PDB file of C-alpha atoms in Angstrom:
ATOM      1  CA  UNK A   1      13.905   8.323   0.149  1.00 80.00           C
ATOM      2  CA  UNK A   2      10.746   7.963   0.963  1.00 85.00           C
ATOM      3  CA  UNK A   3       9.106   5.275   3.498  1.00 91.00           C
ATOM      4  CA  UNK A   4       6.822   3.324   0.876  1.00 91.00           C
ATOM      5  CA  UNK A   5       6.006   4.595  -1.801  1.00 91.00           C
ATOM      6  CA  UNK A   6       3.343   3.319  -4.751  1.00 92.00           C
ATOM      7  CA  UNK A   7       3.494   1.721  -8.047  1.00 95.00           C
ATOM      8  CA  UNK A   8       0.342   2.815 -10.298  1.00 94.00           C
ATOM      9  CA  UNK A   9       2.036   2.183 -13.895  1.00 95.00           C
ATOM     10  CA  UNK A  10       1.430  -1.231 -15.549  1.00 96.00           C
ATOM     11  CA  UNK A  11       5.030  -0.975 -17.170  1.00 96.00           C
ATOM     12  CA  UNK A  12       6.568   0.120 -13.479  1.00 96.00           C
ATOM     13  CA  UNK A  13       4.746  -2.989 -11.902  1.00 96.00           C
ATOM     14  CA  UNK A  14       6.034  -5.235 -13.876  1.00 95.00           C
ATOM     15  CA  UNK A  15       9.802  -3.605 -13.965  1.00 95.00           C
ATOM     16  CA  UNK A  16       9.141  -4.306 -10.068  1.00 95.00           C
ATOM     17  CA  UNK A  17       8.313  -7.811  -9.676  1.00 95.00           C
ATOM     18  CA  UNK A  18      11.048  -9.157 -12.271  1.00 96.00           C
ATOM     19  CA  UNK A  19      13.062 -11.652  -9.627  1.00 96.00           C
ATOM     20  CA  UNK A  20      16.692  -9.522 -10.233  1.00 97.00           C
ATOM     21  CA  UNK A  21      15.233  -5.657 -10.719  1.00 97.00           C
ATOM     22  CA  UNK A  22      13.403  -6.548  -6.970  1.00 96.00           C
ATOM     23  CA  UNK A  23      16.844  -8.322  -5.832  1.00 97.00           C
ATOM     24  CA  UNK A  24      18.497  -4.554  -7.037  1.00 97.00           C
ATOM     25  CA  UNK A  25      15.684  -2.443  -5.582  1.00 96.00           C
ATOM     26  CA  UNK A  26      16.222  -4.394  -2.049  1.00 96.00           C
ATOM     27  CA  UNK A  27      20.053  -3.771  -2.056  1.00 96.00           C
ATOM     28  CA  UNK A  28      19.613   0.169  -3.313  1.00 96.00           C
ATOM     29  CA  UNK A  29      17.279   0.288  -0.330  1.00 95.00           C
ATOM     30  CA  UNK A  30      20.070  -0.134   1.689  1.00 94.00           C
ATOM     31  CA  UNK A  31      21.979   2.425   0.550  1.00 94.00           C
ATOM     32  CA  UNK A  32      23.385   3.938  -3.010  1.00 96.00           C
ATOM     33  CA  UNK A  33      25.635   1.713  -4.840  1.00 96.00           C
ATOM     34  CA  UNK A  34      27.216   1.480  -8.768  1.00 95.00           C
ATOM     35  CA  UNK A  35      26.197  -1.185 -10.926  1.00 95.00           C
ATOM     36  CA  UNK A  36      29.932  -2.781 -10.554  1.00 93.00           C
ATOM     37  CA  UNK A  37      29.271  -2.696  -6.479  1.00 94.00           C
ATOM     38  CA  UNK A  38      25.732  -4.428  -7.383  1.00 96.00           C
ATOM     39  CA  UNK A  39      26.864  -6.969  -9.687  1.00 96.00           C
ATOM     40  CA  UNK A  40      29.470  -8.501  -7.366  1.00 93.00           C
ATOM     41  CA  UNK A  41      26.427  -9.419  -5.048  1.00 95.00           C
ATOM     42  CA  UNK A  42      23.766 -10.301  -6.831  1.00 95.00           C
ATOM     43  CA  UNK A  43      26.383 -12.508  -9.044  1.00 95.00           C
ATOM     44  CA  UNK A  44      25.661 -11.012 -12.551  1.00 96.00           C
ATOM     45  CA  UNK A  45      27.771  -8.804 -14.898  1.00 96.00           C
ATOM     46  CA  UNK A  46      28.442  -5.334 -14.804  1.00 94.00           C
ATOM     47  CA  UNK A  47      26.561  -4.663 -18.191  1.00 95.00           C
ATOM     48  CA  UNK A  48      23.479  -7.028 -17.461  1.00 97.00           C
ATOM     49  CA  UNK A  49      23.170  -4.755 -13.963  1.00 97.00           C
ATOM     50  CA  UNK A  50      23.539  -1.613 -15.898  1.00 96.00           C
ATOM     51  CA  UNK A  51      20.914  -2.781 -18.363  1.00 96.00           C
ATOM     52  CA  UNK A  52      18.045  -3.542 -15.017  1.00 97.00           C
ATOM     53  CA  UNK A  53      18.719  -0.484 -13.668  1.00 97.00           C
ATOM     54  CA  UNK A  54      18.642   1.716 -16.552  1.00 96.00           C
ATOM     55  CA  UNK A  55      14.934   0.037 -17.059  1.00 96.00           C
ATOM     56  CA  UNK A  56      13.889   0.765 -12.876  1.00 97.00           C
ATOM     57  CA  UNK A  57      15.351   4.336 -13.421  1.00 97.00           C
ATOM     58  CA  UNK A  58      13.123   5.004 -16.583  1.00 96.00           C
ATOM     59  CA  UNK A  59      10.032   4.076 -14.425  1.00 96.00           C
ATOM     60  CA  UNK A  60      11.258   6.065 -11.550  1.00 94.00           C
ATOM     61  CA  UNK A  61      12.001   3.575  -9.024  1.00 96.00           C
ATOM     62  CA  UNK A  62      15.867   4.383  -9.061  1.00 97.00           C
ATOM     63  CA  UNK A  63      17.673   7.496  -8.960  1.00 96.00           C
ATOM     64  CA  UNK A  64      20.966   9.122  -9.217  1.00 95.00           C
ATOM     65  CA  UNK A  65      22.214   9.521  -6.075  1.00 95.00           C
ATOM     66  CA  UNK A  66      26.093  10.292  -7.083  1.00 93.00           C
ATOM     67  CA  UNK A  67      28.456  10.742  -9.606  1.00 90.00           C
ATOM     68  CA  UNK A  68      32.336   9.528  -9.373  1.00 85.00           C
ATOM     69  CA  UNK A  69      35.300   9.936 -10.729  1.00 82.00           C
ATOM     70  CA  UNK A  70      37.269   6.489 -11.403  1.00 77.00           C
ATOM     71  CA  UNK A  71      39.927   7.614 -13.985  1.00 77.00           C
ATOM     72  CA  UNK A  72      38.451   8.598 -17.508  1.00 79.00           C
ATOM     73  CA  UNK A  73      34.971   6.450 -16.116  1.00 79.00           C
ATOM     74  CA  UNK A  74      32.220   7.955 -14.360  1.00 83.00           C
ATOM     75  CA  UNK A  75      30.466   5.670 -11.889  1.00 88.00           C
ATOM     76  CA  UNK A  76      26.947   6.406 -11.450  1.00 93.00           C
ATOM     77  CA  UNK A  77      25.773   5.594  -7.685  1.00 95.00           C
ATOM     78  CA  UNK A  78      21.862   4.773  -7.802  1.00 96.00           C
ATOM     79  CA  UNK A  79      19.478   4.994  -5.122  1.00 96.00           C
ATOM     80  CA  UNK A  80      16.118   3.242  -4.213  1.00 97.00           C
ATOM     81  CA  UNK A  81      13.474   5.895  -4.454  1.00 95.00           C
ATOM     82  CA  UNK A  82      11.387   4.149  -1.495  1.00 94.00           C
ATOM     83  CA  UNK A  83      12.654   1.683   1.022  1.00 94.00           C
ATOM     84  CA  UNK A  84       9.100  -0.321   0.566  1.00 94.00           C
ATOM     85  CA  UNK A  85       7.060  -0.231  -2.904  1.00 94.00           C
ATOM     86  CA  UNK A  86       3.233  -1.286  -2.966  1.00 94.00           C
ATOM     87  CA  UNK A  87       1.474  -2.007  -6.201  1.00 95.00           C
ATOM     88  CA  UNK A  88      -1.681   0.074  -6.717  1.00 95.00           C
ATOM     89  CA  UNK A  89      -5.276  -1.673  -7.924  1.00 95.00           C
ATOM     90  CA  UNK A  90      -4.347   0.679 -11.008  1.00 94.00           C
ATOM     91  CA  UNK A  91      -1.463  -1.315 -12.214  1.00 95.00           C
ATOM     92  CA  UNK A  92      -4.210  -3.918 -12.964  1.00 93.00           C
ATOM     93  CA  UNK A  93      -7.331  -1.298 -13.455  1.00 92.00           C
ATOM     94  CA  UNK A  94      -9.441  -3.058 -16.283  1.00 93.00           C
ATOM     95  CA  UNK A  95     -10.019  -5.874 -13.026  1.00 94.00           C
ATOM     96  CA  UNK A  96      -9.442  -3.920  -9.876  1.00 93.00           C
ATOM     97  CA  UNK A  97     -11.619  -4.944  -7.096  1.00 92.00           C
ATOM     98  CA  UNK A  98     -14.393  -2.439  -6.899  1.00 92.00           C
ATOM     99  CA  UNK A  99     -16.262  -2.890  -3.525  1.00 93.00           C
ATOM    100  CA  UNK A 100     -19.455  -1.322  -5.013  1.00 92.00           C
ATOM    101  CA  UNK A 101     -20.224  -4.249  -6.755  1.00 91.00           C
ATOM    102  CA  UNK A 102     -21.521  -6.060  -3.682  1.00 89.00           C
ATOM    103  CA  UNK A 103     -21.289  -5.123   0.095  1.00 91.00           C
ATOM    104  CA  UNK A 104     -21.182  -7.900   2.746  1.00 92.00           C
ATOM    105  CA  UNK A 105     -20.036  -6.662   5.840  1.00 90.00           C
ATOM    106  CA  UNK A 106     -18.435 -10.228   7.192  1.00 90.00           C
ATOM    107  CA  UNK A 107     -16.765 -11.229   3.629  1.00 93.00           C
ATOM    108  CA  UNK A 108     -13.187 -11.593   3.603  1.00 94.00           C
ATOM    109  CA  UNK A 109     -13.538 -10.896   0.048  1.00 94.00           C
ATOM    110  CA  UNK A 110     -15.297  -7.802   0.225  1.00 95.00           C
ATOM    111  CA  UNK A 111     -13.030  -6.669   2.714  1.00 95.00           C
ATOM    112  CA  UNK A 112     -10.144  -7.453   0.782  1.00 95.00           C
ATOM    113  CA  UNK A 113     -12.010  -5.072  -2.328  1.00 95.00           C
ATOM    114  CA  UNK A 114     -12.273  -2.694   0.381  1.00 96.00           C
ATOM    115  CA  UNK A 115      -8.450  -2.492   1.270  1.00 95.00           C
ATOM    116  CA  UNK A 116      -7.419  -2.375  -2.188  1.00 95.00           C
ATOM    117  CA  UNK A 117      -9.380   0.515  -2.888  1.00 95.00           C
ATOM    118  CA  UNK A 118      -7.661   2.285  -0.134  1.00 95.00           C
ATOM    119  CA  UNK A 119      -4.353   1.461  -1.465  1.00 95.00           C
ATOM    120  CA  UNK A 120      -5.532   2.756  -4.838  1.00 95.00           C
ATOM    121  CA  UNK A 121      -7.115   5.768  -3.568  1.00 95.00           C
ATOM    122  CA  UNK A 122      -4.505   6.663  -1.337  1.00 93.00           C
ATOM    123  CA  UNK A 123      -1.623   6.240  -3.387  1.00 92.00           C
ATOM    124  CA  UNK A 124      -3.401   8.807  -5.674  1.00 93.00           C
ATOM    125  CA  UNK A 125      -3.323  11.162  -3.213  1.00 93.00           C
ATOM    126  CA  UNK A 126      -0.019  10.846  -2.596  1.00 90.00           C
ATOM    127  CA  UNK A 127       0.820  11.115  -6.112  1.00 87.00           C
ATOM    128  CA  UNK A 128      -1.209  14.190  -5.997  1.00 90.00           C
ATOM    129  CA  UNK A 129       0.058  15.860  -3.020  1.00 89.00           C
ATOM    130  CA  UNK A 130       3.885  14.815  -3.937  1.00 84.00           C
ATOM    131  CA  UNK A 131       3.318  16.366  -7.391  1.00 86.00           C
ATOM    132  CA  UNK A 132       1.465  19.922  -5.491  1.00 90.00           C
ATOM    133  CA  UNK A 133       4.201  19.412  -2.902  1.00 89.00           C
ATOM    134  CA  UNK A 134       1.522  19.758   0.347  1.00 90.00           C
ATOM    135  CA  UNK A 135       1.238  17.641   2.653  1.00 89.00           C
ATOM    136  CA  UNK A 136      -1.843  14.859   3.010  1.00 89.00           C
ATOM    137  CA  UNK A 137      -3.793  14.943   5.876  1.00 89.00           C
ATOM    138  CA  UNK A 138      -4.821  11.386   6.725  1.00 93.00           C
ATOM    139  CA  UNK A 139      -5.390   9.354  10.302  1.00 93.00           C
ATOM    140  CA  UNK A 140      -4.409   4.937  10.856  1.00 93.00           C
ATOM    141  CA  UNK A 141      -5.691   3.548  14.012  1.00 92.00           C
ATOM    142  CA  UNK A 142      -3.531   0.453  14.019  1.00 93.00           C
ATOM    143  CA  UNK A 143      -4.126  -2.244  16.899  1.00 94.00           C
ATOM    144  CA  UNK A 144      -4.745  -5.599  18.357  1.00 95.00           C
ATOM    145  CA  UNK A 145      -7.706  -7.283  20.301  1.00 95.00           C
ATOM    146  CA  UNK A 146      -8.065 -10.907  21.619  1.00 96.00           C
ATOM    147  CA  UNK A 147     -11.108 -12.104  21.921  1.00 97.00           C
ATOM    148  CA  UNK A 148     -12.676 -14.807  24.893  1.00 97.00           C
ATOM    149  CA  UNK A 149     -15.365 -16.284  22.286  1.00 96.00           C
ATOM    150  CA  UNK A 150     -16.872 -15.493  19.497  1.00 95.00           C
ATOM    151  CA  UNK A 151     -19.826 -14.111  20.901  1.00 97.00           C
ATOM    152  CA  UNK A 152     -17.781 -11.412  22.096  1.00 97.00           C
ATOM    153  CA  UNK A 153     -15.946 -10.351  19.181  1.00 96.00           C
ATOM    154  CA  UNK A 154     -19.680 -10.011  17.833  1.00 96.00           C
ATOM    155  CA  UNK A 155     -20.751  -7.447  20.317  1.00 97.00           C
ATOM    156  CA  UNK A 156     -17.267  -5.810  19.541  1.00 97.00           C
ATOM    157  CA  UNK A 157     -18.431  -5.749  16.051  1.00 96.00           C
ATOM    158  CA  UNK A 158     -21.353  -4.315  17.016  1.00 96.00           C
ATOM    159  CA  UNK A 159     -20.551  -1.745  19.882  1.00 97.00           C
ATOM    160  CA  UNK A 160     -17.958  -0.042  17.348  1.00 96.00           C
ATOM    161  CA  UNK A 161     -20.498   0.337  14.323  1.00 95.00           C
ATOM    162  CA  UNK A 162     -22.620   1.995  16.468  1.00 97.00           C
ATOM    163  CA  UNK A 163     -19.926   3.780  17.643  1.00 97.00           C
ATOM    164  CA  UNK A 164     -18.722   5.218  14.116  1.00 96.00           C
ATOM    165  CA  UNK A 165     -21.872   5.670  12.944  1.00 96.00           C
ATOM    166  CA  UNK A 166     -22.758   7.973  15.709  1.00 97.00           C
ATOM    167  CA  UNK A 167     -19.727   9.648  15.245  1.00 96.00           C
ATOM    168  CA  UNK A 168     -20.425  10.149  11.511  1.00 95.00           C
ATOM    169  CA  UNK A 169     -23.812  11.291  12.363  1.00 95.00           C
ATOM    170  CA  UNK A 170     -22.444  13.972  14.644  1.00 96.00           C
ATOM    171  CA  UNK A 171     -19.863  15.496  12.281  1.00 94.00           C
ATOM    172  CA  UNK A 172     -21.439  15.244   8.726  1.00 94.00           C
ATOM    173  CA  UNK A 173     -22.328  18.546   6.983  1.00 92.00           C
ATOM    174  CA  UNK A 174     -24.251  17.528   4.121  1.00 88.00           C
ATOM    175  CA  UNK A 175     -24.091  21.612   3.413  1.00 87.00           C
ATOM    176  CA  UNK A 176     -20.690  22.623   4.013  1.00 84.00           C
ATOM    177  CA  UNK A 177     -19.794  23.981   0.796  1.00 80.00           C
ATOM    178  CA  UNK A 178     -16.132  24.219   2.178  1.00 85.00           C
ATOM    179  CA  UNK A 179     -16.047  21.224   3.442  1.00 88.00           C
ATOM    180  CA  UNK A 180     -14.308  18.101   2.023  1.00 89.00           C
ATOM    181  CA  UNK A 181     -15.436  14.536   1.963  1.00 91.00           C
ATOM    182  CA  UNK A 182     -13.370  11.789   3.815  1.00 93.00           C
ATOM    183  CA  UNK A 183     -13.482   8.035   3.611  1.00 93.00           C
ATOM    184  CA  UNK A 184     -13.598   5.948   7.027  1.00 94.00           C
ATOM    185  CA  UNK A 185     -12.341   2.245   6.549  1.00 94.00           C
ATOM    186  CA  UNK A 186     -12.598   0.095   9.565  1.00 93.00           C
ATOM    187  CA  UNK A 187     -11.851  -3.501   9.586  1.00 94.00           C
ATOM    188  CA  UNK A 188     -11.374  -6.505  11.344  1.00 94.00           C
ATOM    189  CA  UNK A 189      -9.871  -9.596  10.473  1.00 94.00           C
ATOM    190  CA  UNK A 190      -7.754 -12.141  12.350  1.00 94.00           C
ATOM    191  CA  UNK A 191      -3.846 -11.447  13.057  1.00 93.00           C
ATOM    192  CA  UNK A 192      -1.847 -13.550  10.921  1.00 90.00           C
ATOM    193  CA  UNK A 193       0.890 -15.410  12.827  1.00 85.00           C
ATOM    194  CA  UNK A 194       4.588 -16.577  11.738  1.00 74.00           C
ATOM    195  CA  UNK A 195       2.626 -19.829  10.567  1.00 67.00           C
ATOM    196  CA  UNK A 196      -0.074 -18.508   9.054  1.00 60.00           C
ATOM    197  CA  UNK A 197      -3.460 -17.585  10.165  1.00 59.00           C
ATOM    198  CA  UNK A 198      -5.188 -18.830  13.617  1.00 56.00           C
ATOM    199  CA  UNK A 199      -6.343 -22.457  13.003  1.00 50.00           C
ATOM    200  CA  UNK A 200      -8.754 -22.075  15.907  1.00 51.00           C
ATOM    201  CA  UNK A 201     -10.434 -19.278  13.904  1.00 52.00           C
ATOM    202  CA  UNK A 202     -13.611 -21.047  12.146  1.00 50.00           C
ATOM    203  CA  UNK A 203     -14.684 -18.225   9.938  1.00 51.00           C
ATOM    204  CA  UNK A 204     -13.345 -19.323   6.683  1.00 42.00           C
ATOM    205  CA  UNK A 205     -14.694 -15.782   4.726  1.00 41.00           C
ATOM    206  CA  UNK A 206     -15.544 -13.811   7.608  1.00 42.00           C
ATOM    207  CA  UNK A 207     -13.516 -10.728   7.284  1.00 41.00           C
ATOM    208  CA  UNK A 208     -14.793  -9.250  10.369  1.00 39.00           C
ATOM    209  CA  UNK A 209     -17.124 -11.156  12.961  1.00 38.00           C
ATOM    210  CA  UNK A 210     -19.833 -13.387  13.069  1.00 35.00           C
ATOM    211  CA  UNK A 211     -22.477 -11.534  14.916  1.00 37.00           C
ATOM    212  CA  UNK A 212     -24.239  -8.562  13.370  1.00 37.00           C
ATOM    213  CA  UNK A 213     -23.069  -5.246  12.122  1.00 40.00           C
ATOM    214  CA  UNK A 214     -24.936  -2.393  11.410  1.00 42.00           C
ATOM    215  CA  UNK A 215     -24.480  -0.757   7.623  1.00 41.00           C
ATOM    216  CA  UNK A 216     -23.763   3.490   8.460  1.00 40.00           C
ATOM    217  CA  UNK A 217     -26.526   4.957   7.417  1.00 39.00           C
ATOM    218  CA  UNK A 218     -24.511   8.251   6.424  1.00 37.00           C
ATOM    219  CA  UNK A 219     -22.105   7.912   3.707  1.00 38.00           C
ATOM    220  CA  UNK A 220     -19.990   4.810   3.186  1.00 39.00           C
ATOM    221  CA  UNK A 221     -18.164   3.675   6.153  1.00 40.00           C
ATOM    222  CA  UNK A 222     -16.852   1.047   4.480  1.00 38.00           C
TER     223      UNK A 222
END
């Protein structure tokens, strides 16, 4: 079972967000279990369980984990394929966000286009890699910064574009035949709390900060 996995098919997406097939996926996360073990907690028959799993396992997001032996009945035990699902920008691809369409630094909105085209792109490639069975070499810098004022989450801002870009300046081969093209995605947005986002945050569509930030001049460091 994999950690998270992604949902890419239109059919798939929408096998995923009916209320019960998500209730089923949630409890086969947990651990394998028949459809007469499911039905007794999620409070529907046998046959109607059978029927939502049979359509999760034709869009691969259950498998056969087991097969038993109850008298002249086999009892399938199904698994989860993924403890986590996310639902790709390709489920919906006719009106996918596509963050070429305008670029503003300090929109949310933009941002947001931004981070769904990493979930698309990168659940490609692990499609892609899962199907070539290799492995995917990525990087996530994941942390947390409080700022005194606004003024100094601007020179943040700041400081680490200039930062990237350098560093994208130093190791770009526009010649390396060889070589392979990476994305960088860096972003900054207020941490949402248990309540919701920081009230004392004024920036209503700033994704990032309110001061300046320098566009990299060398590829898209988006």
């Amino acid at each position: 079972m994999w950690d998270v996995t992604v949902i890419e098919d239109p059919a798939a997406a929408a096998a995923s967000l009916d209320p019960m097939r998500a209730r089923l996926l949630a409890e086969l996360a947990a651990g394998p279990a028949s459809a007469t073990m499911l039905a007794g907690r999620v409070g529907l028959p046998r046959q109607k369980v059978n029927y939502h799993l049979k359509a999760l396992e034709r869009h691969g997001l259950v498998e056969l984990a087991d097969e038993r032996r109850r008298g002249n009945v086999t009892e399938r035990m199904m698994r989860a394929t993924a403890a986590s699902y996310v639902i790709s920008p390709l489920a919906l691809a006719a009106v996918q966000p596509d963050p070429a369409r305008f670029r503003d630094q300090l929109s949310a909105r933009w941002l947001l286009a931004v981070a769904a085209r990493l979930v698309r792109d990168v659940g490609s490639l692990i499609t892609g890699a899962a199907r070539a069975r290799k492995r995917l070499a990525t990087y996530a810098l994941d942390g947390e910064v409080r700022f005194a004022s606004a003024a100094d989450r601007a020179a943040f801002v700041e400081e680490l574009t200039l930062g990237v870009t350098a560093l994208m300046a130093k190791y770009h081969v526009e010649q390396a035949g060889s070589g392979r093209d990476h994305r960088i995605v860096v972003a900054l947005h207020p941490t949402v709390k248990a309540t919701g986002p920081d009230p004392a945050q004024p920036d209503s569509e700033s994704g990032a900060a309110s001061g300046p930030a320098r566009p990299a001049p060398i590829g898209e460091a988006s």
